Amino acid sequence: MARLLLVSNRLPVTVKVEKDSVAVVRSPGGLATGLSRPHERSGGVWIGWPGDVSRLSDSQRSQVEAQLAGLRCVPIHLSASEVARYYEGYANRVLWPLCHYMLDRVPRQDRDWDVYRKVNERFADLVAKHYQPGDTIWVHDYQLMLVPGLLRQRLPDARIGYFHHIPFPSSEIFRTLPHREELLEGLLGADLIGFHTVSYVRHFSGALLRQLGLDTDIDRVIWNGRQVRVGAFPMGIDTHVFESLAEDPSVLEDVASIRRNAQGQRILLGIDRLDYTKGIPRRLLAVQRLLEREPAWRGRLRFIQVAVPSRTQVDAYATYREKVNELVGRINGLYGSVQNVPVHYLYRSFNEKQLAGLYRAADVMLVTPVRDGMNLVAKEFCAARPDEDGVLVLSEFAGAADELHRALVVNTYDVEAVADAIEQALEMGESERRERMRSLRAQVKQHDVHWWVASFLDRLQGLPTLSLRSTRGGLEALTDLKGAPHLSLLLDYDGTLVGFAPRPELAAPDDELLALLGKLVARPDTSVSVVSGRPRETLEAWFGELPMGLYAEHGLWSRPAPGQPWQMLEGVTIEWKGAVRAVLESFAARVPGSFVEEKSASLVWHYRQVDPEFGALQARELRLHLADTFARQPIDIMPGDRVVEVRPRDVHKGRVVPQATRGLPPDTRVVALGDDRTDEDLFASLPPGGLAIHVGNKPTRATYRVSGPAEVRQLLAALVAP
């Protein structure tokens, strides 16, 4: 298998110091467990932060470095300031709450962005240093969202994957980030971007469409001439570990002890990091509500809530801890007695063996985050129940809810409904409990962490190899252009010479463009033609005074030189227009902001002013409807940049080339510039020696590529510069 370079914020190790000796030990956890096998088998390295080793002596640090090397771990050492600003600051004070829909927790000032970016650059530099041709790179999580794009700059032909372990929010939430475009462009450096659920994939696609204007075609999006794949890969756990622990004799002794101490009470269990996304206060309120409305359960319930300390240096977490403490005290004060209290609150860490004992002892497991990327606790509970008993109450806002359908799925924000679910779980009969748990265990065992790793890597490594150097920068074409004895320039208009406007009439040429075209047509041994989808009346009004060729409606109409009459292609029929117009107008009526533009032999439905996500869905529906309804008509249905155009079949820009180049010297270099699918027909029809320049990031047959109209003008200005 290919060598694997794993990249994560933290290395999968813990540095333990005992007097003068230090030891580097592997950390527990799903990611470390799942990736250990491919890490070892591939002979690759794992790159990340080993934790704070600044207080170690030189000798101790040397020991740590040697032990890390033995584990094939490459450390990136972060200063205290970098940790405070990159990790605790931007990653966990900005990205974490935003991705969990908690905008009120995002700081008012985005002070830590620069440090986040610089640390991501340090990670990319270190990965590039260790990269060997043929390696596969897998970057993990929100702390490193810029790394794939930075790596693509450094390693254009590398195979790069990225996995987002937390929720990806809706585009409406994501758009509130000041640096939203940079983060999206960072992720698009990957070949494959993975999320836990289909809904996160949909949210990511919506953000791409809204922020970058990129439309996702099922599971792929085009960026800088590359196909970037996106997909849902729900992460699992090492089920064998928890299943084995649950049968361990010492664990079974702990289970018996927990149940004895409960003295016949039914045991509710919650196990979470003490994080404001986990919904602990609402869970406590649901337990309180059950005890309040159903006095019969008082004294018969024991709710064990394990809260693992988390991000204790962040103020928001300290405040959250105080809130949880107050709720626990209030409930125990209201419903406790001298002999017993309903809530047993444990603020500390537990090892896997202790967790397995708690899982096995519980009657009901409460996993009720207000938002969670996946939540592996829910899966651990199922794996730790080989007795096929116990009931899982699971928030619909956890990614795991997409898989664990036989749990009691609840709306965490509805405290009354959560209380109802707890009561339902407590009163559930044995046969139903076992049927539900068997189904849950089958799902968890089939899709474990090893399945997750294999499915992602198989997809990533199975993608076709693309040479990203197939197109070169447009300014590199200058030598070819200036060296040609004669030039014929065929220029698209919208998206090439000018940017797109909300309505077609708003994209008229500015004075700078008209002056540039004037210089081009005055350049010796140079002919210029505008080849556009615009109506002939528009091109005549804008450019009729310039001595150049005009070709309208994608070549349907031609006027090779000023003063000559416009000529239409022969054999074109437009009998279909009335029926097609009716369909387009019906779509325009039901999609506010869209409109229909009619040309002499074509129709265009524009949706640039429509909500991007809704407009894209409607455009797909329109194209399918047109293709089905008019399958026998001689028309082509062309998707464009926020448009759907219906035009006569076999009318395309490629038919312009013979007319535009007729009578030119044989040593003329024919050069075409364009930005969309219609221009690919033009590129394909260029004579031998012709030169095509694509404008934008779509796949193209062109040899050269420029980013947009500004760079097109820069190229043309350089061509006419003295």
XYZ file of C-alpha atoms in Angstrom, residues 77-510:
434
model
C 6.369 22.042 18.548
C 4.006 24.925 19.255
C 4.791 27.840 21.519
C 2.473 28.735 24.405
C 1.283 31.724 22.380
C 0.507 29.558 19.346
C -1.458 27.089 21.467
C -3.386 29.942 23.091
C -4.256 31.647 19.801
C -4.330 28.930 17.122
C -5.837 26.102 19.186
C -7.669 27.632 22.144
C -8.278 30.881 20.274
C -9.374 30.469 16.673
C -10.017 26.713 16.546
C -11.939 26.404 19.803
C -13.324 29.883 20.399
C -14.392 30.521 16.799
C -14.663 27.372 14.672
C -15.879 25.000 17.403
C -18.916 27.024 18.561
C -19.768 28.139 15.036
C -19.764 24.588 13.661
C -22.001 23.621 16.592
C -24.483 26.443 15.802
C -23.607 28.531 18.852
C -22.997 31.927 17.323
C -23.488 33.676 20.637
C -20.255 32.067 21.868
C -18.146 33.313 18.934
C -15.929 36.271 19.976
C -16.793 39.697 18.645
C -13.261 40.161 17.315
C -11.447 37.687 15.070
C -8.023 38.364 16.601
C -6.467 34.910 16.219
C -6.927 34.263 12.488
C -3.368 35.201 11.526
C -1.881 32.775 14.053
C -4.270 30.018 12.907
C -3.130 30.584 9.325
C 0.567 30.645 10.236
C 0.356 27.430 12.268
C -1.457 25.759 9.365
C 1.433 26.905 7.152
C 3.913 25.343 9.577
C 2.012 22.042 9.397
C 1.990 22.189 5.582
C 5.716 22.921 5.447
C 6.487 19.960 7.701
C 4.283 17.611 5.689
C 5.894 18.765 2.442
C 9.327 18.141 3.966
C 8.456 14.496 4.694
C 6.488 13.866 1.506
C 7.772 11.353 -1.046
C 6.244 10.902 -4.528
C 3.429 8.374 -4.327
C 2.538 9.118 -0.687
C -1.066 9.551 0.404
C -1.714 12.456 2.791
C -4.674 12.386 5.184
C -5.377 15.606 7.111
C -7.750 15.598 10.073
C -10.189 18.082 11.496
C -11.111 21.704 11.927
C -7.825 22.847 13.461
C -6.167 22.268 10.056
C -8.753 23.413 7.523
C -6.215 25.437 5.539
C -3.633 22.650 5.279
C -5.034 20.826 2.181
C -4.940 24.024 0.115
C -1.480 24.944 1.377
C -0.257 21.460 0.524
C -1.737 21.690 -2.972
C 0.384 24.801 -3.552
C 3.501 22.994 -2.360
C 2.726 19.540 -3.785
C 0.516 20.007 -6.880
C 0.373 16.311 -7.766
C -0.036 14.847 -4.263
C -3.022 12.717 -3.293
C -4.637 14.524 -0.352
C -7.598 13.596 1.835
C -9.290 15.597 4.566
C -11.807 14.488 7.209
C -13.986 16.882 9.206
C -14.726 15.276 12.591
C -17.237 17.863 13.842
C -20.494 19.083 12.284
C -20.294 21.205 9.164
C -22.954 23.882 9.704
C -25.577 25.083 7.288
C -24.443 27.674 4.770
C -26.463 30.330 6.618
C -24.357 29.719 9.736
C -21.040 29.251 7.931
C -21.426 32.494 5.981
C -21.104 34.481 9.229
C -17.368 33.680 9.376
C -15.161 36.584 8.259
C -12.651 34.203 6.598
C -15.182 31.795 5.145
C -13.751 31.829 1.596
C -10.193 31.087 2.756
C -11.381 28.113 4.813
C -13.403 26.666 1.937
C -10.525 27.149 -0.490
C -8.258 25.447 2.048
C -10.477 22.361 2.113
C -10.733 22.314 -1.683
C -7.019 21.575 -1.880
C -7.941 17.974 -1.015
C -8.899 15.298 -3.529
C -11.460 13.817 -1.138
C -13.268 15.651 1.679
C -15.064 13.444 4.185
C -17.829 14.143 6.692
C -19.751 11.953 9.130
C -23.195 12.415 7.569
C -24.917 13.224 4.311
C -26.414 16.368 5.860
C -22.911 17.742 6.549
C -21.987 17.038 2.917
C -25.088 18.953 1.857
C -24.224 21.877 4.136
C -20.673 21.981 2.757
C -21.985 21.938 -0.813
C -24.347 24.778 0.064
C -21.473 26.829 1.469
C -19.441 26.254 -1.708
C -22.332 27.393 -3.843
C -23.166 30.441 -1.736
C -19.620 31.644 -1.048
C -17.602 30.520 -4.079
C -20.316 29.986 -6.688
C -19.347 26.318 -7.073
C -22.081 23.826 -7.882
C -21.595 20.292 -6.543
C -22.558 17.576 -9.019
C -23.685 14.714 -6.737
C -20.317 13.969 -5.106
C -17.842 16.186 -6.937
C -17.054 19.827 -7.431
C -14.664 21.478 -9.878
C -12.002 23.740 -8.393
C -8.976 25.105 -10.257
C -9.434 22.534 -12.981
C -9.504 19.597 -10.541
C -12.320 17.301 -9.486
C -12.710 17.383 -5.717
C -14.830 14.561 -4.309
C -16.991 14.867 -1.201
C -18.633 12.067 0.741
C -20.150 10.813 3.973
C -18.032 8.345 5.954
C -19.612 7.768 9.405
C -16.857 7.026 11.891
C -17.079 3.933 14.063
C -15.375 2.565 17.162
C -13.216 -0.446 17.961
C -16.182 -2.632 18.881
C -13.985 -5.597 19.754
C -12.306 -3.650 22.580
C -15.544 -2.654 24.309
C -17.211 -6.014 23.722
C -14.215 -7.792 25.234
C -14.024 -5.411 28.185
C -17.717 -5.905 28.886
C -17.066 -9.647 29.371
C -13.927 -9.166 31.471
C -14.388 -10.765 34.949
C -13.087 -7.685 36.786
C -15.473 -5.449 34.804
C -18.361 -7.756 35.627
C -17.423 -7.411 39.294
C -17.615 -3.622 38.906
C -21.008 -3.986 37.234
C -22.300 -6.068 40.130
C -20.928 -3.530 42.624
C -22.570 -0.578 40.809
C -25.906 -2.343 40.810
C -25.623 -3.368 44.473
C -24.874 0.207 45.445
C -27.912 1.352 43.474
C -30.040 -0.708 45.874
C -32.612 -1.641 43.283
C -32.766 1.789 41.677
C -32.926 2.050 37.892
C -29.665 3.477 36.546
C -29.564 6.300 34.025
C -26.116 7.083 32.599
C -24.542 10.056 30.859
C -20.875 10.184 29.845
C -19.549 13.315 28.176
C -16.716 15.762 27.986
C -17.801 18.807 29.962
C -18.527 20.755 26.793
C -21.397 23.123 26.138
C -22.314 21.154 22.997
C -23.145 18.005 24.983
C -26.476 19.206 26.335
C -25.860 18.255 29.970
C -28.003 21.077 31.472
C -31.017 20.170 29.323
C -30.508 16.494 30.169
C -30.520 17.351 33.867
C -33.685 19.403 33.392
C -35.349 16.424 31.669
C -34.495 14.196 34.639
C -35.815 16.882 36.985
C -39.007 17.170 34.925
C -39.588 13.409 35.121
C -39.174 13.431 38.900
C -41.389 16.498 39.144
C -44.348 15.160 37.183
C -44.029 11.468 38.162
C -43.537 11.235 41.932
C -43.499 7.436 41.685
C -39.968 7.603 40.244
C -38.581 9.563 43.167
C -36.174 7.405 45.079
C -36.228 4.801 42.284
C -33.799 6.534 39.897
C -30.051 6.988 40.049
C -28.653 9.238 37.321
C -24.881 8.861 37.023
C -23.417 11.741 35.044
C -19.720 11.485 34.202
C -18.287 14.835 33.100
C -14.741 14.577 31.780
C -12.798 17.844 32.294
C -12.264 19.657 28.993
C -10.553 22.891 27.886
C -10.309 24.107 31.451
C -8.333 27.183 30.327
C -11.239 28.512 28.254
C -13.523 30.863 30.202
C -16.698 29.597 28.554
C -16.027 26.104 29.895
C -15.489 27.305 33.455
C -18.812 29.160 33.308
C -20.497 26.071 31.892
C -19.112 23.919 34.697
C -20.604 26.299 37.289
C -23.982 26.068 35.591
C -23.914 22.256 35.663
C -22.848 22.235 39.322
C -25.758 24.505 40.241
C -28.284 22.291 38.435
C -26.972 19.118 40.086
C -27.185 20.778 43.497
C -30.697 22.055 42.861
C -32.062 18.684 41.720
C -30.437 16.815 44.571
C -31.759 19.429 47.001
C -35.297 19.063 45.666
C -35.504 15.281 45.292
C -32.709 13.837 47.435
C -32.918 12.397 50.923
C -30.552 11.668 53.783
C -29.957 8.216 52.325
C -29.780 9.000 48.623
C -29.637 11.654 45.913
C -30.968 11.223 42.351
C -27.927 12.696 40.555
C -24.453 11.236 41.091
C -22.151 13.733 39.387
C -18.553 12.672 38.699
C -16.225 15.362 37.367
C -13.195 13.329 36.318
C -11.782 11.036 33.656
C -12.450 7.307 33.444
C -10.427 4.682 31.591
C -11.999 2.334 29.047
C -12.347 -0.481 31.565
C -14.267 1.726 33.994
C -16.427 3.063 31.161
C -17.284 -0.466 30.035
C -18.453 -1.265 33.567
C -20.718 1.783 33.623
C -22.104 1.003 30.165
C -22.867 -2.589 31.145
C -24.517 -1.557 34.429
C -26.846 1.099 32.998
C -30.508 0.560 32.263
C -30.755 3.676 30.094
C -27.963 5.553 28.312
C -28.614 9.261 27.717
C -26.687 10.709 24.761
C -28.377 14.054 24.209
C -25.959 16.650 22.784
C -27.424 19.832 21.366
C -25.099 19.267 18.399
C -22.437 16.624 17.781
C -20.446 15.550 14.738
C -20.907 11.851 15.479
C -20.776 10.937 19.221
C -18.929 7.679 19.711
C -20.210 7.238 23.282
C -23.517 6.071 21.832
C -21.703 3.392 19.821
C -19.491 2.385 22.758
C -22.601 1.775 24.866
C -24.023 -0.580 22.227
C -20.718 -2.428 21.821
C -20.463 -2.889 25.601
C -23.852 -4.643 25.792
C -23.276 -8.248 24.711
C -26.154 -9.040 27.079
C -28.389 -7.312 24.460
C -30.074 -5.189 27.109
C -30.258 -1.486 27.888
C -31.950 1.379 26.035
C -30.235 4.220 24.193
C -31.871 7.660 24.236
C -30.148 9.617 21.459
C -30.315 13.214 20.267
C -31.369 13.718 16.672
C -28.657 16.385 16.505
C -25.868 13.821 16.927
C -24.411 12.415 13.730
C -24.880 8.907 15.162
C -28.665 9.338 14.898
C -28.373 8.861 11.128
C -27.251 5.274 11.755
C -28.679 4.188 15.116
C -32.336 4.150 14.131
C -33.448 1.755 16.890
C -32.466 4.181 19.609
C -35.139 6.425 21.089
C -34.307 9.528 19.046
C -35.256 12.831 20.669
C -35.181 16.567 20.099
C -32.776 17.659 22.825
C -34.293 21.132 22.929
C -37.681 19.681 23.916
C -37.135 18.933 27.619
C -40.615 17.471 27.974
C -40.038 15.082 25.072
C -36.704 13.944 26.535
C -38.440 13.275 29.849
C -41.046 11.248 27.939
C -38.297 9.220 26.231
C -36.568 8.502 29.549
C -39.847 7.246 30.986
C -40.513 5.168 27.858
C -37.045 3.629 28.149
C -37.551 2.805 31.836
C -40.907 1.153 31.192
C -39.884 -0.694 28.000
C -40.436 -4.444 28.045
C -37.544 -6.889 27.838
C -38.381 -8.231 24.363
C -38.438 -4.744 22.832
C -35.227 -3.764 24.626
C -33.439 -6.803 23.242
C -34.781 -6.362 19.713
C -33.622 -2.749 19.651
C -30.199 -3.519 21.104
C -29.568 -6.397 18.676
C -30.217 -4.046 15.769
C -27.995 -1.322 17.246
C -25.154 -3.732 17.927
C -25.298 -5.156 14.405
C -24.949 -1.653 12.951
C -22.090 -0.690 15.270
C -20.182 -3.937 14.703
C -20.547 -3.857 10.922
C -19.412 -0.248 10.605
C -16.558 -0.093 13.081
C -13.538 2.207 13.026
C -11.568 -0.154 10.782
C -14.406 -0.109 8.236
C -14.368 3.700 8.406
C -10.625 3.948 7.739
C -10.738 1.405 4.926
C -13.747 3.022 3.213
C -12.137 6.479 3.220
C -8.669 5.358 2.136
C -10.027 3.000 -0.534
C -12.031 5.864 -1.989
C -9.127 8.320 -1.798
C -6.523 5.971 -3.230
C -8.917 4.743 -5.910
C -9.438 8.186 -7.406
C -7.920 8.637 -10.862
C -4.547 10.320 -10.953
C -4.758 13.785 -12.453
C -1.873 15.860 -13.667
C -2.483 19.325 -12.308
C 0.133 20.761 -14.629
C -1.980 20.070 -17.736
C -2.776 23.777 -17.942
C -0.331 26.647 -17.498
C -0.787 30.222 -16.433
C -2.089 32.561 -19.115
C 0.795 34.991 -18.829
C 3.091 32.137 -19.829
C 1.364 32.323 -23.222
C 2.725 35.812 -23.857
C 5.874 34.536 -25.517
C 3.781 32.467 -27.965
C 1.482 35.389 -28.644
C 4.142 38.021 -29.147
C 6.247 35.710 -31.270
C 3.481 35.010 -33.809
C 3.858 36.835 -37.152
C 0.061 37.260 -37.323
C -2.608 36.894 -34.615
C -6.333 36.160 -34.707
C -7.973 36.689 -31.304
C -11.396 35.074 -30.694
C -12.745 36.529 -27.440
C -15.766 35.422 -25.442
C -17.466 38.294 -23.600
C -19.351 37.438 -20.346
C -17.058 35.803 -17.821
C -14.031 36.519 -20.017
C -13.778 40.220 -20.802
C -16.203 41.255 -18.039
C -17.507 39.662 -14.868
C -21.076 38.462 -14.556
C -23.801 40.933 -13.589
C -27.230 40.300 -11.979
C -28.946 41.161 -15.272
C -27.455 40.960 -18.802
C -27.903 44.673 -19.559
C -25.762 45.620 -16.546
C -22.607 44.062 -18.004
C -21.963 46.673 -20.683
C -18.288 47.285 -21.559
C -16.560 49.931 -19.462
